[in-house]
mmCIF file of C-alpha atoms in Angstrom:
data_model
loop_
_atom_site.group_PDB
_atom_site.id
_atom_site.type_symbol
_atom_site.label_atom_id
_atom_site.label_comp_id
_atom_site.label_asym_id
_atom_site.label_seq_id
_atom_site.Cartn_x
_atom_site.Cartn_y
_atom_site.Cartn_z
ATOM 1 C CA UNK A 1 114.131 102.292 107.848
ATOM 2 C CA UNK A 2 113.338 105.894 106.254
ATOM 3 C CA UNK A 3 117.148 106.079 104.526
ATOM 4 C CA UNK A 4 117.238 101.955 103.622
ATOM 5 C CA UNK A 5 113.795 102.728 102.046
ATOM 6 C CA UNK A 6 114.381 105.817 100.299
ATOM 7 C CA UNK A 7 117.383 104.771 98.609
ATOM 8 C CA UNK A 8 115.761 101.302 97.575
ATOM 9 C CA UNK A 9 112.848 103.737 95.667
ATOM 10 C CA UNK A 10 115.941 105.715 94.399
ATOM 11 C CA UNK A 11 116.973 102.670 92.747
ATOM 12 C CA UNK A 12 113.489 101.684 92.085
ATOM 13 C CA UNK A 13 113.149 104.839 90.067
ATOM 14 C CA UNK A 14 116.328 105.447 88.331
ATOM 15 C CA UNK A 15 115.502 102.017 86.559
ATOM 16 C CA UNK A 16 111.610 103.168 86.055
ATOM 17 C CA UNK A 17 112.270 107.173 84.298
ATOM 18 C CA UNK A 18 115.713 106.711 83.501
ATOM 19 C CA UNK A 19 114.662 105.409 79.892
ATOM 20 C CA UNK A 20 113.723 108.501 79.549
ATOM 21 C CA UNK A 21 117.061 110.607 78.587
ATOM 22 C CA UNK A 22 117.903 107.730 75.954
ATOM 23 C CA UNK A 23 115.576 109.377 73.632
ATOM 24 C CA UNK A 24 117.877 111.584 71.562
ATOM 25 C CA UNK A 25 120.717 108.350 71.551
ATOM 26 C CA UNK A 26 117.135 106.273 70.745
ATOM 27 C CA UNK A 27 116.304 108.737 68.015
ATOM 28 C CA UNK A 28 119.736 109.881 66.805
ATOM 29 C CA UNK A 29 121.593 106.380 66.961
ATOM 30 C CA UNK A 30 118.752 103.687 66.181
ATOM 31 C CA UNK A 31 117.035 105.712 63.825
ATOM 32 C CA UNK A 32 113.963 105.965 65.731
ATOM 33 C CA UNK A 33 110.958 108.343 65.431
ATOM 34 C CA UNK A 34 110.301 110.587 68.926
ATOM 35 C CA UNK A 35 107.321 108.336 69.128
ATOM 36 C CA UNK A 36 108.835 105.513 68.898
ATOM 37 C CA UNK A 37 111.542 106.395 71.189
ATOM 38 C CA UNK A 38 108.850 107.072 73.439
ATOM 39 C CA UNK A 39 107.054 103.959 73.442
ATOM 40 C CA UNK A 40 110.668 102.049 74.308
ATOM 41 C CA UNK A 41 111.160 104.274 77.529
ATOM 42 C CA UNK A 42 108.042 103.484 78.890
ATOM 43 C CA UNK A 43 108.177 99.492 78.567
ATOM 44 C CA UNK A 44 109.536 99.621 82.318
ATOM 45 C CA UNK A 45 106.513 101.422 83.564
ATOM 46 C CA UNK A 46 104.285 98.381 81.280
ATOM 47 C CA UNK A 47 106.606 95.671 83.136
ATOM 48 C CA UNK A 48 105.630 97.863 86.564
ATOM 49 C CA UNK A 49 102.056 98.717 85.478
ATOM 50 C CA UNK A 50 101.483 94.561 85.455
ATOM 51 C CA UNK A 51 102.867 92.550 88.605
ATOM 52 C CA UNK A 52 103.022 95.870 91.543
ATOM 53 C CA UNK A 53 99.411 93.941 92.805
ATOM 54 C CA UNK A 54 101.238 90.560 93.010
ATOM 55 C CA UNK A 55 104.271 91.949 94.327
ATOM 56 C CA UNK A 56 101.591 94.069 96.996
ATOM 57 C CA UNK A 57 99.927 90.617 97.438
ATOM 58 C CA UNK A 58 102.922 89.392 98.197
ATOM 59 C CA UNK A 59 104.192 92.400 100.851
ATOM 60 C CA UNK A 60 100.970 91.393 102.331
ATOM 61 C CA UNK A 61 101.361 87.947 103.062
ATOM 62 C CA UNK A 62 105.072 87.510 103.885
ATOM 63 C CA UNK A 63 106.696 90.839 104.845
ATOM 64 C CA UNK A 64 108.180 93.986 103.367
ATOM 65 C CA UNK A 65 112.508 92.605 103.649
ATOM 66 C CA UNK A 66 111.914 89.996 101.890
ATOM 67 C CA UNK A 67 109.842 91.749 98.617
ATOM 68 C CA UNK A 68 112.799 94.654 98.760
ATOM 69 C CA UNK A 69 115.879 92.602 98.503
ATOM 70 C CA UNK A 70 114.278 89.935 96.019
ATOM 71 C CA UNK A 71 112.807 92.757 93.361
ATOM 72 C CA UNK A 72 116.252 95.133 93.838
ATOM 73 C CA UNK A 73 118.656 91.867 92.450
ATOM 74 C CA UNK A 74 116.453 91.099 90.133
ATOM 75 C CA UNK A 75 115.781 95.057 88.835
ATOM 76 C CA UNK A 76 120.405 94.853 88.633
ATOM 77 C CA UNK A 77 119.860 91.953 86.629
ATOM 78 C CA UNK A 78 117.605 93.128 84.546
ATOM 79 C CA UNK A 79 119.417 96.509 84.288
ATOM 80 C CA UNK A 80 122.858 94.581 83.440
ATOM 81 C CA UNK A 81 121.586 92.354 80.724
ATOM 82 C CA UNK A 82 120.882 95.722 79.222
ATOM 83 C CA UNK A 83 123.573 96.834 78.701
ATOM 84 C CA UNK A 84 124.790 94.337 76.563
ATOM 85 C CA UNK A 85 122.181 94.263 74.513
ATOM 86 C CA UNK A 86 121.499 95.662 71.079
ATOM 87 C CA UNK A 87 118.694 96.842 69.326
ATOM 88 C CA UNK A 88 114.668 98.076 70.457
ATOM 89 C CA UNK A 89 113.439 95.478 71.165
ATOM 90 C CA UNK A 90 115.523 93.936 72.719
ATOM 91 C CA UNK A 91 115.964 96.846 74.587
ATOM 92 C CA UNK A 92 112.880 96.880 75.406
ATOM 93 C CA UNK A 93 112.063 93.530 76.492
ATOM 94 C CA UNK A 94 115.179 94.015 79.033
ATOM 95 C CA UNK A 95 113.738 97.451 80.375
ATOM 96 C CA UNK A 96 110.319 95.729 80.307
ATOM 97 C CA UNK A 97 111.440 93.136 82.960
ATOM 98 C CA UNK A 98 113.581 95.577 84.878
ATOM 99 C CA UNK A 99 110.312 97.153 85.199
ATOM 100 C CA UNK A 100 108.785 93.763 86.685
ATOM 101 C CA UNK A 101 111.786 93.611 89.380
ATOM 102 C CA UNK A 102 111.563 96.928 90.361
ATOM 103 C CA UNK A 103 107.727 97.610 91.306
ATOM 104 C CA UNK A 104 108.971 95.790 94.330
ATOM 105 C CA UNK A 105 109.952 98.956 95.876
ATOM 106 C CA UNK A 106 106.747 100.673 95.517
ATOM 107 C CA UNK A 107 104.842 99.416 97.733
ATOM 108 C CA UNK A 108 107.454 97.682 100.001
ATOM 109 C CA UNK A 109 109.398 100.823 101.058
ATOM 110 C CA UNK A 110 106.234 102.785 101.286
ATOM 111 C CA UNK A 111 104.834 99.570 103.814
ATOM 112 C CA UNK A 112 108.044 99.918 105.655
ATOM 113 C CA UNK A 113 107.308 103.505 106.079
ATOM 114 C CA UNK A 114 104.285 102.979 107.373
ATOM 115 C CA UNK A 115 104.487 100.111 109.644
ATOM 116 C CA UNK A 116 107.644 101.893 112.136
ATOM 117 C CA UNK A 117 106.647 106.002 111.878
ATOM 118 C CA UNK A 118 102.981 106.867 113.842
ATOM 119 C CA UNK A 119 100.193 109.209 111.931
ATOM 120 C CA UNK A 120 101.375 112.513 112.988
ATOM 121 C CA UNK A 121 105.005 112.290 111.792
ATOM 122 C CA UNK A 122 104.197 109.635 109.077
ATOM 123 C CA UNK A 123 103.624 112.184 106.340
ATOM 124 C CA UNK A 124 106.672 113.937 106.484
ATOM 125 C CA UNK A 125 108.153 110.672 106.939
ATOM 126 C CA UNK A 126 106.639 109.398 103.849
ATOM 127 C CA UNK A 127 107.197 112.836 101.938
ATOM 128 C CA UNK A 128 111.132 112.363 102.866
ATOM 129 C CA UNK A 129 110.839 108.604 101.553
ATOM 130 C CA UNK A 130 108.333 110.036 98.355
ATOM 131 C CA UNK A 131 111.464 112.441 97.195
ATOM 132 C CA UNK A 132 113.603 109.391 96.273
ATOM 133 C CA UNK A 133 111.277 109.274 92.824
ATOM 134 C CA UNK A 134 111.976 113.050 91.856
ATOM 135 C CA UNK A 135 115.793 112.280 92.749
ATOM 136 C CA UNK A 136 116.162 108.925 91.238
ATOM 137 C CA UNK A 137 114.934 110.955 88.395
ATOM 138 C CA UNK A 138 117.968 113.378 89.257
ATOM 139 C CA UNK A 139 120.269 110.757 89.174
ATOM 140 C CA UNK A 140 119.364 109.289 85.935
ATOM 141 C CA UNK A 141 119.361 112.923 83.949
ATOM 142 C CA UNK A 142 122.915 113.995 85.744
ATOM 143 C CA UNK A 143 124.238 110.637 84.456
ATOM 144 C CA UNK A 144 122.566 108.529 81.745
ATOM 145 C CA UNK A 145 121.895 111.393 79.771
ATOM 146 C CA UNK A 146 125.598 111.928 79.424
ATOM 147 C CA UNK A 147 126.962 108.517 79.242
ATOM 148 C CA UNK A 148 124.584 107.711 76.550
ATOM 149 C CA UNK A 149 124.962 110.690 74.379
ATOM 150 C CA UNK A 150 129.412 109.876 74.760
ATOM 151 C CA UNK A 151 129.817 106.126 75.335
ATOM 152 C CA UNK A 152 125.914 104.235 74.689
ATOM 153 C CA UNK A 153 123.525 102.810 75.761
ATOM 154 C CA UNK A 154 124.765 100.319 77.413
ATOM 155 C CA UNK A 155 127.819 102.533 78.966
ATOM 156 C CA UNK A 156 124.295 104.668 80.406
ATOM 157 C CA UNK A 157 122.081 101.946 82.487
ATOM 158 C CA UNK A 158 125.356 100.805 84.425
ATOM 159 C CA UNK A 159 123.351 103.508 86.343
ATOM 160 C CA UNK A 160 120.378 101.568 87.236
ATOM 161 C CA UNK A 161 122.285 98.298 87.550
ATOM 162 C CA UNK A 162 124.753 99.759 90.250
ATOM 163 C CA UNK A 163 122.268 101.597 92.120
ATOM 164 C CA UNK A 164 119.548 98.795 93.117
ATOM 165 C CA UNK A 165 122.394 96.286 93.168
ATOM 166 C CA UNK A 166 123.338 98.840 96.479
ATOM 167 C CA UNK A 167 119.963 99.221 97.317
ATOM 168 C CA UNK A 168 119.042 96.107 97.407
ATOM 169 C CA UNK A 169 122.059 94.678 100.007
ATOM 170 C CA UNK A 170 121.757 98.329 102.135
ATOM 171 C CA UNK A 171 118.030 96.809 102.546
ATOM 172 C CA UNK A 172 119.776 93.336 103.174
ATOM 173 C CA UNK A 173 121.450 94.329 105.845
ATOM 174 C CA UNK A 174 118.909 97.678 107.683
ATOM 175 C CA UNK A 175 115.200 96.672 106.905
ATOM 176 C CA UNK A 176 113.086 94.586 109.559
ATOM 177 C CA UNK A 177 109.584 94.422 108.810
ATOM 178 C CA UNK A 178 107.317 96.790 111.106
ATOM 179 C CA UNK A 179 105.007 95.064 113.811
ATOM 180 C CA UNK A 180 101.680 94.727 112.567
ATOM 181 C CA UNK A 181 98.646 94.416 114.954
ATOM 182 C CA UNK A 182 96.489 91.415 115.112
ATOM 183 C CA UNK A 183 93.214 91.337 113.045
ATOM 184 C CA UNK A 184 90.652 91.402 115.986
ATOM 185 C CA UNK A 185 92.739 95.510 116.698
ATOM 186 C CA UNK A 186 92.350 96.848 113.591
ATOM 187 C CA UNK A 187 89.865 96.331 111.095
ATOM 188 C CA UNK A 188 90.643 93.744 108.712
ATOM 189 C CA UNK A 189 88.082 93.953 106.196
ATOM 190 C CA UNK A 190 87.744 95.120 102.054
ATOM 191 C CA UNK A 191 88.161 98.611 102.131
ATOM 192 C CA UNK A 192 86.931 98.902 98.539
ATOM 193 C CA UNK A 193 83.880 97.394 100.134
ATOM 194 C CA UNK A 194 83.422 100.561 102.642
ATOM 195 C CA UNK A 195 83.094 103.430 100.708
ATOM 196 C CA UNK A 196 84.614 105.105 96.634
ATOM 197 C CA UNK A 197 87.239 106.529 98.803
ATOM 198 C CA UNK A 198 90.879 104.947 97.586
ATOM 199 C CA UNK A 199 88.536 104.604 94.723
ATOM 200 C CA UNK A 200 88.622 108.264 94.089
ATOM 201 C CA UNK A 201 92.417 108.623 95.311
ATOM 202 C CA UNK A 202 93.202 106.266 92.973
ATOM 203 C CA UNK A 203 91.863 108.464 89.908
ATOM 204 C CA UNK A 204 93.239 111.456 91.089
ATOM 205 C CA UNK A 205 96.231 110.182 90.965
ATOM 206 C CA UNK A 206 95.927 108.715 87.297
ATOM 207 C CA UNK A 207 94.911 112.625 86.760
ATOM 208 C CA UNK A 208 97.830 114.025 87.694
ATOM 209 C CA UNK A 209 100.378 111.557 86.776
ATOM 210 C CA UNK A 210 99.617 113.433 83.229
ATOM 211 C CA UNK A 211 101.397 116.513 83.330
ATOM 212 C CA UNK A 212 104.440 114.713 85.609
ATOM 213 C CA UNK A 213 104.980 112.447 83.092
ATOM 214 C CA UNK A 214 105.138 114.616 79.856
ATOM 215 C CA UNK A 215 107.223 117.050 82.196
ATOM 216 C CA UNK A 216 109.828 114.117 82.903
ATOM 217 C CA UNK A 217 109.603 112.330 79.324
ATOM 218 C CA UNK A 218 110.107 115.352 77.342
ATOM 219 C CA UNK A 219 111.742 118.465 79.670
ATOM 220 C CA UNK A 220 115.643 117.507 78.310
ATOM 221 C CA UNK A 221 113.605 116.756 74.916
ATOM 222 C CA UNK A 222 112.309 120.116 74.728
ATOM 223 C CA UNK A 223 115.570 121.818 76.431
ATOM 224 C CA UNK A 224 118.028 119.755 73.377
ATOM 225 C CA UNK A 225 115.637 120.284 70.755
ATOM 226 C CA UNK A 226 113.360 123.706 71.246
ATOM 227 C CA UNK A 227 115.748 125.681 72.859
ATOM 228 C CA UNK A 228 119.424 124.719 71.974
ATOM 229 C CA UNK A 229 120.920 123.879 75.174
ATOM 230 C CA UNK A 230 123.804 120.933 74.947
ATOM 231 C CA UNK A 231 122.303 117.344 76.747
ATOM 232 C CA UNK A 232 125.030 118.033 79.950
ATOM 233 C CA UNK A 233 123.267 121.365 80.394
ATOM 234 C CA UNK A 234 119.805 120.238 80.255
ATOM 235 C CA UNK A 235 120.517 117.202 82.589
ATOM 236 C CA UNK A 236 122.131 119.735 84.905
ATOM 237 C CA UNK A 237 118.909 121.029 84.781
ATOM 238 C CA UNK A 238 116.797 118.367 85.447
ATOM 239 C CA UNK A 239 118.586 117.274 87.814
ATOM 240 C CA UNK A 240 118.449 120.779 90.176
ATOM 241 C CA UNK A 241 114.587 120.661 89.310
ATOM 242 C CA UNK A 242 114.248 116.892 90.481
ATOM 243 C CA UNK A 243 116.388 118.431 93.643
ATOM 244 C CA UNK A 244 113.062 120.931 94.018
ATOM 245 C CA UNK A 245 110.787 118.895 93.893
ATOM 246 C CA UNK A 246 111.578 116.733 96.434
ATOM 247 C CA UNK A 247 112.611 119.371 99.100
ATOM 248 C CA UNK A 248 108.511 119.714 97.545
ATOM 249 C CA UNK A 249 107.559 116.258 98.600
ATOM 250 C CA UNK A 250 108.860 116.785 102.348
ATOM 251 C CA UNK A 251 107.417 120.472 102.211
ATOM 252 C CA UNK A 252 103.704 118.735 101.295
ATOM 253 C CA UNK A 253 104.215 115.824 103.406
ATOM 254 C CA UNK A 254 105.144 118.316 106.821
ATOM 255 C CA UNK A 255 102.055 119.958 105.756
ATOM 256 C CA UNK A 256 99.679 117.622 105.900
ATOM 257 C CA UNK A 257 100.742 116.140 109.504
ATOM 258 C CA UNK A 258 100.190 119.594 110.687
ATOM 259 C CA UNK A 259 96.432 120.122 109.119
ATOM 260 C CA UNK A 260 95.751 116.857 109.642
ATOM 261 C CA UNK A 261 94.817 116.393 106.215
ATOM 262 C CA UNK A 262 96.189 114.591 103.457
ATOM 263 C CA UNK A 263 93.247 115.111 101.097
ATOM 264 C CA UNK A 264 92.972 119.406 101.235
ATOM 265 C CA UNK A 265 96.824 119.737 100.374
ATOM 266 C CA UNK A 266 96.948 117.560 97.847
ATOM 267 C CA UNK A 267 93.508 119.511 96.185
ATOM 268 C CA UNK A 268 96.170 122.984 96.525
ATOM 269 C CA UNK A 269 99.336 120.927 94.274
ATOM 270 C CA UNK A 270 96.415 119.486 92.249
ATOM 271 C CA UNK A 271 95.576 123.371 91.364
ATOM 272 C CA UNK A 272 99.241 124.627 91.569
ATOM 273 C CA UNK A 273 99.944 121.560 88.787
ATOM 274 C CA UNK A 274 97.410 123.143 86.266
ATOM 275 C CA UNK A 275 97.571 126.121 87.152
ATOM 276 C CA UNK A 276 102.035 125.605 86.284
ATOM 277 C CA UNK A 277 100.788 123.239 83.126
ATOM 278 C CA UNK A 278 98.393 126.159 81.615
ATOM 279 C CA UNK A 279 101.331 129.209 82.171
ATOM 280 C CA UNK A 280 103.946 126.886 80.294
ATOM 281 C CA UNK A 281 101.475 126.035 77.876
ATOM 282 C CA UNK A 282 101.322 129.864 77.015
ATOM 283 C CA UNK A 283 105.055 131.036 77.383
ATOM 284 C CA UNK A 284 106.695 127.915 75.580
ATOM 285 C CA UNK A 285 103.952 128.816 72.647
ATOM 286 C CA UNK A 286 104.870 132.233 72.662
ATOM 287 C CA UNK A 287 108.676 131.458 72.984
ATOM 288 C CA UNK A 288 109.564 134.100 75.932
ATOM 289 C CA UNK A 289 112.816 132.810 77.740
ATOM 290 C CA UNK A 290 110.915 132.551 80.703
ATOM 291 C CA UNK A 291 109.219 129.267 80.090
ATOM 292 C CA UNK A 292 112.411 127.572 81.238
ATOM 293 C CA UNK A 293 111.768 129.385 84.813
ATOM 294 C CA UNK A 294 107.979 128.383 83.929
ATOM 295 C CA UNK A 295 108.957 124.305 83.457
ATOM 296 C CA UNK A 296 111.538 124.821 87.543
ATOM 297 C CA UNK A 297 108.350 124.905 88.926
ATOM 298 C CA UNK A 298 106.241 122.897 87.294
ATOM 299 C CA UNK A 299 108.375 120.054 86.919
ATOM 300 C CA UNK A 300 108.172 120.734 91.637
ATOM 301 C CA UNK A 301 104.746 121.876 91.802
ATOM 302 C CA UNK A 302 103.612 118.007 89.429
ATOM 303 C CA UNK A 303 105.528 115.901 91.801
ATOM 304 C CA UNK A 304 104.315 116.963 95.199
ATOM 305 C CA UNK A 305 100.993 114.918 95.471
ATOM 306 C CA UNK A 306 102.922 111.833 95.066
ATOM 307 C CA UNK A 307 103.408 111.178 98.898
ATOM 308 C CA UNK A 308 100.291 112.704 100.061
ATOM 309 C CA UNK A 309 97.912 110.337 98.278
ATOM 310 C CA UNK A 310 100.215 107.483 98.977
ATOM 311 C CA UNK A 311 100.102 107.914 102.270
ATOM 312 C CA UNK A 312 96.058 107.874 101.940
ATOM 313 C CA UNK A 313 96.504 104.705 100.389
ATOM 314 C CA UNK A 314 97.988 103.279 103.247
ATOM 315 C CA UNK A 315 95.995 105.133 105.882
ATOM 316 C CA UNK A 316 92.968 104.119 105.148
ATOM 317 C CA UNK A 317 93.779 100.316 103.735
ATOM 318 C CA UNK A 318 95.291 99.243 106.996
ATOM 319 C CA UNK A 319 97.972 96.965 107.805
ATOM 320 C CA UNK A 320 96.275 94.519 105.726
ATOM 321 C CA UNK A 321 95.270 95.385 102.661
ATOM 322 C CA UNK A 322 97.841 98.239 102.188
ATOM 323 C CA UNK A 323 100.255 96.738 100.576
ATOM 324 C CA UNK A 324 97.553 95.245 97.490
ATOM 325 C CA UNK A 325 96.182 98.937 97.720
ATOM 326 C CA UNK A 326 99.022 100.440 97.394
ATOM 327 C CA UNK A 327 99.861 98.268 94.372
ATOM 328 C CA UNK A 328 96.409 99.216 92.844
ATOM 329 C CA UNK A 329 97.092 103.186 93.548
ATOM 330 C CA UNK A 330 100.654 102.594 91.738
ATOM 331 C CA UNK A 331 99.322 100.540 89.197
ATOM 332 C CA UNK A 332 96.659 103.157 87.306
ATOM 333 C CA UNK A 333 99.485 105.493 87.722
ATOM 334 C CA UNK A 334 101.242 103.723 85.339
ATOM 335 C CA UNK A 335 98.849 102.445 83.423
ATOM 336 C CA UNK A 336 98.945 106.100 82.053
ATOM 337 C CA UNK A 337 101.973 106.686 82.378
ATOM 338 C CA UNK A 338 102.388 104.170 80.292
ATOM 339 C CA UNK A 339 100.284 105.955 77.771
ATOM 340 C CA UNK A 340 102.183 109.491 78.055
ATOM 341 C CA UNK A 341 105.452 109.223 76.274
ATOM 342 C CA UNK A 342 104.215 107.931 72.930
ATOM 343 C CA UNK A 343 100.588 109.930 73.258
ATOM 344 C CA UNK A 344 102.489 113.145 74.239
ATOM 345 C CA UNK A 345 105.539 112.729 71.582
ATOM 346 C CA UNK A 346 102.615 112.595 68.711
ATOM 347 C CA UNK A 347 100.896 116.004 70.011
ATOM 348 C CA UNK A 348 104.717 117.090 69.722
ATOM 349 C CA UNK A 349 105.136 116.093 66.271
ATOM 350 C CA UNK A 350 102.092 117.661 64.903
ATOM 351 C CA UNK A 351 101.249 120.107 67.483
ATOM 352 C CA UNK A 352 104.408 121.616 69.450
ATOM 353 C CA UNK A 353 105.466 121.410 72.968
ATOM 354 C CA UNK A 354 102.523 124.429 73.405
ATOM 355 C CA UNK A 355 99.558 122.265 72.512
ATOM 356 C CA UNK A 356 100.802 119.580 74.082
ATOM 357 C CA UNK A 357 101.548 121.188 77.153
ATOM 358 C CA UNK A 358 98.213 122.764 77.489
ATOM 359 C CA UNK A 359 96.602 118.918 76.670
ATOM 360 C CA UNK A 360 98.595 118.082 80.564
ATOM 361 C CA UNK A 361 97.374 120.462 82.728
ATOM 362 C CA UNK A 362 93.830 119.897 80.921
ATOM 363 C CA UNK A 363 93.778 116.839 81.702
ATOM 364 C CA UNK A 364 95.203 117.576 85.752
ATOM 365 C CA UNK A 365 92.435 120.077 85.756
ATOM 366 C CA UNK A 366 89.244 117.333 85.878
ATOM 367 C CA UNK A 367 91.746 115.643 88.902
ATOM 368 C CA UNK A 368 89.877 118.853 91.199
ATOM 369 C CA UNK A 369 86.663 117.739 91.497
ATOM 370 C CA UNK A 370 87.294 114.102 92.202
ATOM 371 C CA UNK A 371 89.473 114.878 95.368
ATOM 372 C CA UNK A 372 87.664 113.507 98.274
ATOM 373 C CA UNK A 373 88.253 115.862 101.279
ATOM 374 C CA UNK A 374 84.973 115.998 103.717
ATOM 375 C CA UNK A 375 85.051 111.920 102.724
ATOM 376 C CA UNK A 376 88.952 111.751 105.164
ATOM 377 C CA UNK A 377 88.865 110.613 108.302
ATOM 378 C CA UNK A 378 90.383 112.227 110.419
ATOM 379 C CA UNK A 379 94.108 111.211 111.420
ATOM 380 C CA UNK A 380 94.842 110.125 114.401
#
């Protein structure tokens, strides 16, 4: 279950975040500005944002396996369409549809983990599942950037097409919907009516998305254009940082199991993200070679929070609301994520990379007082 859920999420991440590595080719071959290319790369994120809650509702009503198989198959078809389309508008439409379908994995694969693993092992399991996102980004970085540069955008989009198709087959063979308790055995009321805990977790996650997507979207472009790296070398470094980020998610998930809390480690990670982004801004502004090493640290720290927040939402919402709650969680994140590429692109064009990195750190700092450490229930 864990392997199938992780690979399903990795395929979804490749389809969602892989287009960010098409930005250099979109600028050179289609004549787009950096901000316009960032807008095209954000199309799948917009698709996710608009469909996550609907997929979550379907998970609550019909189960995880059906949603995963259907969504991944539709993702493969949309990416396949993108391989033969030409022009920024048609490509954006295909990527939008791919994102709308890939949203299925965000709620359903997490529900598989929450349903099959007990609380004292759930943080580690969800950390392993959450490593799928940076691993999917890493696969996209090391393959799509080079394929797009050498053979065009259509060739690069075969990567998410194949990944989604393979994941759909694996899920169909392996995944079984986890058992659910009766409504009398657990609380089945609307968790948003109880307190503000879920709302605060959503808010924290939305703010912490900003540094994560600034780093994800513009690392390769920064290395190629500002540091003079080749696309292949830059893509390899991005892939390595994503592997490190994946291991970081596993580590903080295991830590949350050990300390019996999701929110305390989340607060520690948020503080680390602020410091990493400010250090990246400083070293970039001063032109130091150390900036690349700081970038690696920032790439690891800024992705470490997702699994903690995701697990906390699933646990607080319960089995009859977690599909929708996870949909709301990710909708808020992707709402912000959709705005980051074009806005960060404008900041880079008009003020430089150092300012863009500093602004991302400032946004992350706003999340610190929102982390609901005292409102968290003890894990049992």
